[in-house]
Amino acid sequence: MSHDAPGDASPTLLFHVYRTLTRLIAPFAYRKVAAKLAGQNVSRLRQRERLGYPSAPRPVLKGSSPLIWFHGASVGESLAAITLINRLAERLPQARFLLTSGTATSAAMAEKRIPACCQHQFAPLDAPGPVQRFLAHWRPDAGVFVESELWPVTLSAARTQGVKLALVNARLSERSIASWRKKEPTARYVLGLFDLVLTQNDQMAQSLLSLGAKPENVFPSGNLKAGAEALPVDATLEAEMRQTLGDRPLWIASSTHEGEEEAVLAAHHSLLKSHPDLCLLLAPRHPERGDEVAQLARAQGLSVAQRSKGAPVDDTVQIYLADTLGELGTWYALSPLVFLGGSFLPIGGHNPFEVAKAGAAVLTGPGYSNFAETFPPMIAAGGAIEVADAEALATALDLWISQPDTLDQARKSASDFAQQQAGQLDQVIDRLITGLALESDA
């Protein structure tokens, strides 16, 4: 594998200050992240991966086969990374892969879903010591960072060691763009470290170019989450739930955030007047809010069963509160109607491709900025409906519940749209192999 020298722009004073500060605060930051991981039953050995200490040996590679490192912050980004790892493994059968992430939930998911040619580690803290230890052990040939993972110390150290770098599914919030704009020379330096930048849409490509990304390296490539595999389904649980629910109609409100459940519950309350046996499966984004959400529902006079407490769904239950992790795929398989939270408030919305691949139609609020390239065409294709408030949500749900043919067409449109978007993956894989000089060993 051949490697280029570091990027054209020079490290700025601000970068050097940041690097020095991260060196000083790394021990304190580690205490905090280690305590959080310990609270989620992550072993001390694995906690120390955040300091760059490996818990596994580097894979043995044949000849010039590359070790390709992917990094995603949490579950969504890691799933997008796994999609690319699987596709690259088909094209580069001798390559080996390393996936890093920062959360216990993403680590647990990765252990179940990464292929045999891949290992998972927690990412090193963005400080000189942890990063140097990590790079000295793993010695990756290429590094692929997903979405908004711009860690200056990590990227600079990797590039200095000759690691080819890509940013894929690139997306920065308006706030992040505004923040980087205030320190444009440093933004230019950091973005210049990438050999390849693949953005979710044209608008993001323009934003990154305005911050100093190299024009010859930037390509709009669509949202990689379209290509991720469907979420796993627990067939036994699905069968049990179907038997328990019987013929009752069911809709799902998924990944709701604090301040959104009130509108969801109000819509359900309204729908019960015309659909008295309707059940709502409510899956809050943060399951630890289960008791709080249950209290909200009961305050509206709605009967609730909480999954975390082992409560069954009998005929009297109007709300089934799915306050658990890792079961979303099963819930999506149960219902053709899914409202995605994080969208009634300006949070950015959640992944509609997971819903579409499960065979359901999608409802969203207007706050879907994280999927700005996805929802408008999906809505135009008839696979999704945008609703502004509880009343509009109830109206849209009533239409689909009352008109099965209309719902079936919406579900087909959502599925067709997701399939069409997933077709862009081949182009992304081609660009990665070319842009990162990954030679095929086939």
PDB file of N, CA and C in Angstrom, residues 23-100:
ATOM      1  N   ARG A  23      -4.433  16.464  25.891  1.00  0.00           N
ATOM      2  CA  ARG A  23      -3.425  15.695  26.629  1.00  0.00           C
ATOM      3  C   ARG A  23      -3.616  15.872  28.133  1.00  0.00           C
ATOM      4  N   LEU A  24      -3.908  17.109  28.541  1.00  0.00           N
ATOM      5  CA  LEU A  24      -4.058  17.415  29.970  1.00  0.00           C
ATOM      6  C   LEU A  24      -5.342  16.845  30.569  1.00  0.00           C
ATOM      7  N   ILE A  25      -6.433  16.896  29.799  1.00  0.00           N
ATOM      8  CA  ILE A  25      -7.720  16.489  30.386  1.00  0.00           C
ATOM      9  C   ILE A  25      -8.060  15.015  30.130  1.00  0.00           C
ATOM     10  N   ALA A  26      -7.227  14.333  29.345  1.00  0.00           N
ATOM     11  CA  ALA A  26      -7.528  12.926  29.016  1.00  0.00           C
ATOM     12  C   ALA A  26      -7.771  12.058  30.249  1.00  0.00           C
ATOM     13  N   PRO A  27      -6.941  12.167  31.329  1.00  0.00           N
ATOM     14  CA  PRO A  27      -7.192  11.310  32.498  1.00  0.00           C
ATOM     15  C   PRO A  27      -8.560  11.559  33.131  1.00  0.00           C
ATOM     16  N   PHE A  28      -8.988  12.820  33.150  1.00  0.00           N
ATOM     17  CA  PHE A  28     -10.286  13.160  33.748  1.00  0.00           C
ATOM     18  C   PHE A  28     -11.432  12.697  32.842  1.00  0.00           C
ATOM     19  N   ALA A  29     -11.238  12.880  31.520  1.00  0.00           N
ATOM     20  CA  ALA A  29     -12.261  12.432  30.568  1.00  0.00           C
ATOM     21  C   ALA A  29     -12.410  10.916  30.638  1.00  0.00           C
ATOM     22  N   TYR A  30     -11.266  10.227  30.813  1.00  0.00           N
ATOM     23  CA  TYR A  30     -11.327   8.762  30.872  1.00  0.00           C
ATOM     24  C   TYR A  30     -12.123   8.297  32.094  1.00  0.00           C
ATOM     25  N   ARG A  31     -11.910   8.943  33.226  1.00  0.00           N
ATOM     26  CA  ARG A  31     -12.667   8.545  34.430  1.00  0.00           C
ATOM     27  C   ARG A  31     -14.167   8.606  34.171  1.00  0.00           C
ATOM     28  N   LYS A  32     -14.578   9.653  33.478  1.00  0.00           N
ATOM     29  CA  LYS A  32     -16.001   9.834  33.207  1.00  0.00           C
ATOM     30  C   LYS A  32     -16.530   8.762  32.257  1.00  0.00           C
ATOM     31  N   VAL A  33     -15.829   8.535  31.133  1.00  0.00           N
ATOM     32  CA  VAL A  33     -16.327   7.553  30.159  1.00  0.00           C
ATOM     33  C   VAL A  33     -16.218   6.131  30.708  1.00  0.00           C
ATOM     34  N   ALA A  34     -15.175   5.859  31.499  1.00  0.00           N
ATOM     35  CA  ALA A  34     -15.015   4.522  32.082  1.00  0.00           C
ATOM     36  C   ALA A  34     -16.138   4.228  33.068  1.00  0.00           C
ATOM     37  N   ALA A  35     -16.496   5.239  33.863  1.00  0.00           N
ATOM     38  CA  ALA A  35     -17.588   5.054  34.827  1.00  0.00           C
ATOM     39  C   ALA A  35     -18.897   4.761  34.103  1.00  0.00           C
ATOM     40  N   LYS A  36     -19.120   5.454  32.999  1.00  0.00           N
ATOM     41  CA  LYS A  36     -20.351   5.222  32.230  1.00  0.00           C
ATOM     42  C   LYS A  36     -20.365   3.805  31.651  1.00  0.00           C
ATOM     43  N   LEU A  37     -19.228   3.377  31.090  1.00  0.00           N
ATOM     44  CA  LEU A  37     -19.150   2.029  30.524  1.00  0.00           C
ATOM     45  C   LEU A  37     -19.292   0.969  31.613  1.00  0.00           C
ATOM     46  N   ALA A  38     -18.677   1.222  32.774  1.00  0.00           N
ATOM     47  CA  ALA A  38     -18.786   0.280  33.893  1.00  0.00           C
ATOM     48  C   ALA A  38     -20.241   0.123  34.315  1.00  0.00           C
ATOM     49  N   GLY A  39     -20.970   1.246  34.298  1.00  0.00           N
ATOM     50  CA  GLY A  39     -22.393   1.211  34.646  1.00  0.00           C
ATOM     51  C   GLY A  39     -23.225   0.420  33.657  1.00  0.00           C
ATOM     52  N   GLN A  40     -22.649   0.164  32.475  1.00  0.00           N
ATOM     53  CA  GLN A  40     -23.351  -0.633  31.451  1.00  0.00           C
ATOM     54  C   GLN A  40     -22.703  -2.008  31.295  1.00  0.00           C
ATOM     55  N   ASN A  41     -22.019  -2.433  32.382  1.00  0.00           N
ATOM     56  CA  ASN A  41     -21.439  -3.785  32.473  1.00  0.00           C
ATOM     57  C   ASN A  41     -20.344  -4.061  31.444  1.00  0.00           C
ATOM     58  N   VAL A  42     -19.608  -3.022  31.060  1.00  0.00           N
ATOM     59  CA  VAL A  42     -18.446  -3.209  30.182  1.00  0.00           C
ATOM     60  C   VAL A  42     -17.231  -3.473  31.070  1.00  0.00           C
ATOM     61  N   SER A  43     -16.468  -4.516  30.753  1.00  0.00           N
ATOM     62  CA  SER A  43     -15.336  -4.918  31.590  1.00  0.00           C
ATOM     63  C   SER A  43     -14.252  -3.839  31.622  1.00  0.00           C
ATOM     64  N   ARG A  44     -13.401  -3.910  32.659  1.00  0.00           N
ATOM     65  CA  ARG A  44     -12.326  -2.929  32.791  1.00  0.00           C
ATOM     66  C   ARG A  44     -11.345  -3.045  31.619  1.00  0.00           C
ATOM     67  N   LEU A  45     -11.110  -4.291  31.181  1.00  0.00           N
ATOM     68  CA  LEU A  45     -10.211  -4.497  30.045  1.00  0.00           C
ATOM     69  C   LEU A  45     -10.716  -3.728  28.821  1.00  0.00           C
ATOM     70  N   ARG A  46     -12.008  -3.808  28.567  1.00  0.00           N
ATOM     71  CA  ARG A  46     -12.569  -3.130  27.401  1.00  0.00           C
ATOM     72  C   ARG A  46     -12.704  -1.626  27.638  1.00  0.00           C
ATOM     73  N   GLN A  47     -12.916  -1.204  28.861  1.00  0.00           N
ATOM     74  CA  GLN A  47     -12.942   0.236  29.143  1.00  0.00           C
ATOM     75  C   GLN A  47     -11.620   0.879  28.727  1.00  0.00           C
ATOM     76  N   ARG A  48     -10.514   0.157  28.962  1.00  0.00           N
ATOM     77  CA  ARG A  48      -9.186   0.719  28.705  1.00  0.00           C
ATOM     78  C   ARG A  48      -8.889   0.879  27.208  1.00  0.00           C
ATOM     79  N   GLU A  49      -9.744   0.316  26.368  1.00  0.00           N
ATOM     80  CA  GLU A  49      -9.620   0.590  24.939  1.00  0.00           C
ATOM     81  C   GLU A  49      -9.764   2.086  24.667  1.00  0.00           C
ATOM     82  N   ARG A  50     -10.526   2.784  25.515  1.00  0.00           N
ATOM     83  CA  ARG A  50     -10.689   4.238  25.336  1.00  0.00           C
ATOM     84  C   ARG A  50      -9.379   4.985  25.579  1.00  0.00           C
ATOM     85  N   LEU A  51      -8.436   4.333  26.264  1.00  0.00           N
ATOM     86  CA  LEU A  51      -7.093   4.904  26.443  1.00  0.00           C
ATOM     87  C   LEU A  51      -6.127   4.406  25.371  1.00  0.00           C
ATOM     88  N   GLY A  52      -6.652   3.643  24.416  1.00  0.00           N
ATOM     89  CA  GLY A  52      -5.809   3.150  23.329  1.00  0.00           C
ATOM     90  C   GLY A  52      -5.176   1.797  23.590  1.00  0.00           C
ATOM     91  N   TYR A  53      -5.472   1.186  24.755  1.00  0.00           N
ATOM     92  CA  TYR A  53      -4.911  -0.135  25.055  1.00  0.00           C
ATOM     93  C   TYR A  53      -5.792  -1.206  24.406  1.00  0.00           C
ATOM     94  N   PRO A  54      -5.236  -2.015  23.515  1.00  0.00           N
ATOM     95  CA  PRO A  54      -6.068  -2.990  22.796  1.00  0.00           C
ATOM     96  C   PRO A  54      -6.470  -4.159  23.691  1.00  0.00           C
ATOM     97  N   SER A  55      -7.599  -4.778  23.372  1.00  0.00           N
ATOM     98  CA  SER A  55      -8.008  -5.989  24.080  1.00  0.00           C
ATOM     99  C   SER A  55      -7.967  -7.194  23.142  1.00  0.00           C
ATOM    100  N   ALA A  56      -7.428  -6.988  21.946  1.00  0.00           N
ATOM    101  CA  ALA A  56      -7.339  -8.073  20.964  1.00  0.00           C
ATOM    102  C   ALA A  56      -6.083  -7.863  20.115  1.00  0.00           C
ATOM    103  N   PRO A  57      -5.523  -8.952  19.568  1.00  0.00           N
ATOM    104  CA  PRO A  57      -4.343  -8.798  18.708  1.00  0.00           C
ATOM    105  C   PRO A  57      -4.714  -8.226  17.347  1.00  0.00           C
ATOM    106  N   ARG A  58      -3.751  -7.608  16.691  1.00  0.00           N
ATOM    107  CA  ARG A  58      -3.955  -7.150  15.321  1.00  0.00           C
ATOM    108  C   ARG A  58      -4.102  -8.376  14.423  1.00  0.00           C
ATOM    109  N   PRO A  59      -5.024  -8.366  13.453  1.00  0.00           N
ATOM    110  CA  PRO A  59      -5.184  -9.538  12.599  1.00  0.00           C
ATOM    111  C   PRO A  59      -3.945  -9.786  11.744  1.00  0.00           C
ATOM    112  N   VAL A  60      -3.721 -11.051  11.423  1.00  0.00           N
ATOM    113  CA  VAL A  60      -2.622 -11.423  10.532  1.00  0.00           C
ATOM    114  C   VAL A  60      -3.093 -11.224   9.097  1.00  0.00           C
ATOM    115  N   LEU A  61      -2.323 -10.455   8.336  1.00  0.00           N
ATOM    116  CA  LEU A  61      -2.713 -10.113   6.964  1.00  0.00           C
ATOM    117  C   LEU A  61      -1.821 -10.830   5.960  1.00  0.00           C
ATOM    118  N   LYS A  62      -2.396 -11.172   4.828  1.00  0.00           N
ATOM    119  CA  LYS A  62      -1.644 -11.847   3.776  1.00  0.00           C
ATOM    120  C   LYS A  62      -1.077 -10.824   2.803  1.00  0.00           C
ATOM    121  N   GLY A  63       0.213 -10.873   2.580  1.00  0.00           N
ATOM    122  CA  GLY A  63       0.844 -10.004   1.591  1.00  0.00           C
ATOM    123  C   GLY A  63       0.558  -8.532   1.839  1.00  0.00           C
ATOM    124  N   SER A  64       0.034  -7.853   0.799  1.00  0.00           N
ATOM    125  CA  SER A  64      -0.241  -6.415   0.913  1.00  0.00           C
ATOM    126  C   SER A  64      -1.703  -6.140   1.253  1.00  0.00           C
ATOM    127  N   SER A  65      -2.413  -7.149   1.763  1.00  0.00           N
ATOM    128  CA  SER A  65      -3.824  -6.960   2.103  1.00  0.00           C
ATOM    129  C   SER A  65      -3.967  -5.864   3.157  1.00  0.00           C
ATOM    130  N   PRO A  66      -4.980  -4.998   3.004  1.00  0.00           N
ATOM    131  CA  PRO A  66      -5.109  -3.878   3.934  1.00  0.00           C
ATOM    132  C   PRO A  66      -5.899  -4.209   5.197  1.00  0.00           C
ATOM    133  N   LEU A  67      -5.590  -3.481   6.269  1.00  0.00           N
ATOM    134  CA  LEU A  67      -6.453  -3.427   7.452  1.00  0.00           C
ATOM    135  C   LEU A  67      -7.201  -2.100   7.354  1.00  0.00           C
ATOM    136  N   ILE A  68      -8.516  -2.177   7.217  1.00  0.00           N
ATOM    137  CA  ILE A  68      -9.335  -0.982   6.991  1.00  0.00           C
ATOM    138  C   ILE A  68     -10.128  -0.697   8.261  1.00  0.00           C
ATOM    139  N   TRP A  69      -9.915   0.486   8.800  1.00  0.00           N
ATOM    140  CA  TRP A  69     -10.513   0.909  10.073  1.00  0.00           C
ATOM    141  C   TRP A  69     -11.732   1.779   9.795  1.00  0.00           C
ATOM    142  N   PHE A  70     -12.867   1.414  10.383  1.00  0.00           N
ATOM    143  CA  PHE A  70     -14.082   2.214  10.313  1.00  0.00           C
ATOM    144  C   PHE A  70     -14.404   2.752  11.696  1.00  0.00           C
ATOM    145  N   HIS A  71     -14.864   4.003  11.744  1.00  0.00           N
ATOM    146  CA  HIS A  71     -15.271   4.575  13.033  1.00  0.00           C
ATOM    147  C   HIS A  71     -16.640   5.244  12.931  1.00  0.00           C
ATOM    148  N   GLY A  72     -17.536   4.863  13.834  1.00  0.00           N
ATOM    149  CA  GLY A  72     -18.851   5.494  13.939  1.00  0.00           C
ATOM    150  C   GLY A  72     -19.154   5.788  15.383  1.00  0.00           C
ATOM    151  N   ALA A  73     -19.820   6.883  15.657  1.00  0.00           N
ATOM    152  CA  ALA A  73     -20.036   7.310  17.045  1.00  0.00           C
ATOM    153  C   ALA A  73     -20.872   6.301  17.825  1.00  0.00           C
ATOM    154  N   SER A  74     -22.031   5.941  17.282  1.00  0.00           N
ATOM    155  CA  SER A  74     -22.948   5.105  18.033  1.00  0.00           C
ATOM    156  C   SER A  74     -23.603   4.077  17.112  1.00  0.00           C
ATOM    157  N   VAL A  75     -24.817   3.637  17.467  1.00  0.00           N
ATOM    158  CA  VAL A  75     -25.446   2.516  16.761  1.00  0.00           C
ATOM    159  C   VAL A  75     -25.708   2.829  15.286  1.00  0.00           C
ATOM    160  N   GLY A  76     -26.360   3.973  15.003  1.00  0.00           N
ATOM    161  CA  GLY A  76     -26.723   4.298  13.625  1.00  0.00           C
ATOM    162  C   GLY A  76     -25.513   4.376  12.703  1.00  0.00           C
ATOM    163  N   GLU A  77     -24.471   5.068  13.161  1.00  0.00           N
ATOM    164  CA  GLU A  77     -23.267   5.215  12.352  1.00  0.00           C
ATOM    165  C   GLU A  77     -22.548   3.869  12.196  1.00  0.00           C
ATOM    166  N   SER A  78     -22.555   3.065  13.264  1.00  0.00           N
ATOM    167  CA  SER A  78     -21.894   1.756  13.209  1.00  0.00           C
ATOM    168  C   SER A  78     -22.621   0.823  12.246  1.00  0.00           C
ATOM    169  N   LEU A  79     -23.948   0.894  12.207  1.00  0.00           N
ATOM    170  CA  LEU A  79     -24.707   0.090  11.250  1.00  0.00           C
ATOM    171  C   LEU A  79     -24.358   0.472   9.817  1.00  0.00           C
ATOM    172  N   ALA A  80     -24.229   1.779   9.563  1.00  0.00           N
ATOM    173  CA  ALA A  80     -23.827   2.233   8.227  1.00  0.00           C
ATOM    174  C   ALA A  80     -22.427   1.709   7.896  1.00  0.00           C
ATOM    175  N   ALA A  81     -21.541   1.735   8.909  1.00  0.00           N
ATOM    176  CA  ALA A  81     -20.179   1.222   8.704  1.00  0.00           C
ATOM    177  C   ALA A  81     -20.198  -0.267   8.393  1.00  0.00           C
ATOM    178  N   ILE A  82     -21.022  -1.037   9.105  1.00  0.00           N
ATOM    179  CA  ILE A  82     -21.090  -2.488   8.885  1.00  0.00           C
ATOM    180  C   ILE A  82     -21.597  -2.796   7.470  1.00  0.00           C
ATOM    181  N   THR A  83     -22.530  -1.978   6.982  1.00  0.00           N
ATOM    182  CA  THR A  83     -22.999  -2.138   5.609  1.00  0.00           C
ATOM    183  C   THR A  83     -21.828  -2.038   4.633  1.00  0.00           C
ATOM    184  N   LEU A  84     -20.980  -1.025   4.828  1.00  0.00           N
ATOM    185  CA  LEU A  84     -19.830  -0.835   3.939  1.00  0.00           C
ATOM    186  C   LEU A  84     -18.800  -1.951   4.124  1.00  0.00           C
ATOM    187  N   ILE A  85     -18.592  -2.373   5.364  1.00  0.00           N
ATOM    188  CA  ILE A  85     -17.630  -3.447   5.636  1.00  0.00           C
ATOM    189  C   ILE A  85     -18.043  -4.724   4.893  1.00  0.00           C
ATOM    190  N   ASN A  86     -19.321  -5.062   4.976  1.00  0.00           N
ATOM    191  CA  ASN A  86     -19.810  -6.266   4.296  1.00  0.00           C
ATOM    192  C   ASN A  86     -19.603  -6.183   2.785  1.00  0.00           C
ATOM    193  N   ARG A  87     -19.888  -5.004   2.219  1.00  0.00           N
ATOM    194  CA  ARG A  87     -19.752  -4.853   0.767  1.00  0.00           C
ATOM    195  C   ARG A  87     -18.273  -4.839   0.346  1.00  0.00           C
ATOM    196  N   LEU A  88     -17.429  -4.167   1.139  1.00  0.00           N
ATOM    197  CA  LEU A  88     -16.001  -4.141   0.816  1.00  0.00           C
ATOM    198  C   LEU A  88     -15.379  -5.527   0.955  1.00  0.00           C
ATOM    199  N   ALA A  89     -15.862  -6.311   1.927  1.00  0.00           N
ATOM    200  CA  ALA A  89     -15.323  -7.662   2.129  1.00  0.00           C
ATOM    201  C   ALA A  89     -15.591  -8.544   0.909  1.00  0.00           C
ATOM    202  N   GLU A  90     -16.700  -8.282   0.219  1.00  0.00           N
ATOM    203  CA  GLU A  90     -17.000  -9.040  -1.007  1.00  0.00           C
ATOM    204  C   GLU A  90     -16.004  -8.691  -2.109  1.00  0.00           C
ATOM    205  N   ARG A  91     -15.651  -7.403  -2.182  1.00  0.00           N
ATOM    206  CA  ARG A  91     -14.740  -6.936  -3.237  1.00  0.00           C
ATOM    207  C   ARG A  91     -13.264  -7.191  -2.881  1.00  0.00           C
ATOM    208  N   LEU A  92     -12.951  -7.162  -1.585  1.00  0.00           N
ATOM    209  CA  LEU A  92     -11.567  -7.325  -1.122  1.00  0.00           C
ATOM    210  C   LEU A  92     -11.520  -8.494  -0.132  1.00  0.00           C
ATOM    211  N   PRO A  93     -11.591  -9.719  -0.618  1.00  0.00           N
ATOM    212  CA  PRO A  93     -11.748 -10.865   0.285  1.00  0.00           C
ATOM    213  C   PRO A  93     -10.591 -11.091   1.252  1.00  0.00           C
ATOM    214  N   GLN A  94      -9.398 -10.578   0.937  1.00  0.00           N
ATOM    215  CA  GLN A  94      -8.259 -10.765   1.843  1.00  0.00           C
ATOM    216  C   GLN A  94      -8.129  -9.628   2.861  1.00  0.00           C
ATOM    217  N   ALA A  95      -8.916  -8.567   2.695  1.00  0.00           N
ATOM    218  CA  ALA A  95      -8.834  -7.425   3.625  1.00  0.00           C
ATOM    219  C   ALA A  95      -9.376  -7.819   4.993  1.00  0.00           C
ATOM    220  N   ARG A  96      -8.911  -7.119   6.012  1.00  0.00           N
ATOM    221  CA  ARG A  96      -9.451  -7.283   7.360  1.00  0.00           C
ATOM    222  C   ARG A  96      -9.924  -5.916   7.840  1.00  0.00           C
ATOM    223  N   PHE A  97     -10.870  -5.921   8.787  1.00  0.00           N
ATOM    224  CA  PHE A  97     -11.534  -4.683   9.183  1.00  0.00           C
ATOM    225  C   PHE A  97     -11.543  -4.516  10.698  1.00  0.00           C
ATOM    226  N   LEU A  98     -11.476  -3.258  11.103  1.00  0.00           N
ATOM    227  CA  LEU A  98     -11.607  -2.882  12.516  1.00  0.00           C
ATOM    228  C   LEU A  98     -12.708  -1.842  12.602  1.00  0.00           C
ATOM    229  N   LEU A  99     -13.674  -2.059  13.489  1.00  0.00           N
ATOM    230  CA  LEU A  99     -14.744  -1.082  13.721  1.00  0.00           C
ATOM    231  C   LEU A  99     -14.602  -0.520  15.114  1.00  0.00           C
ATOM    232  N   THR A 100     -14.537   0.808  15.236  1.00  0.00           N
ATOM    233  CA  THR A 100     -14.532   1.446  16.552  1.00  0.00           C
ATOM    234  C   THR A 100     -15.786   2.289  16.725  1.00  0.00           C
TER     235      THR A 100
END
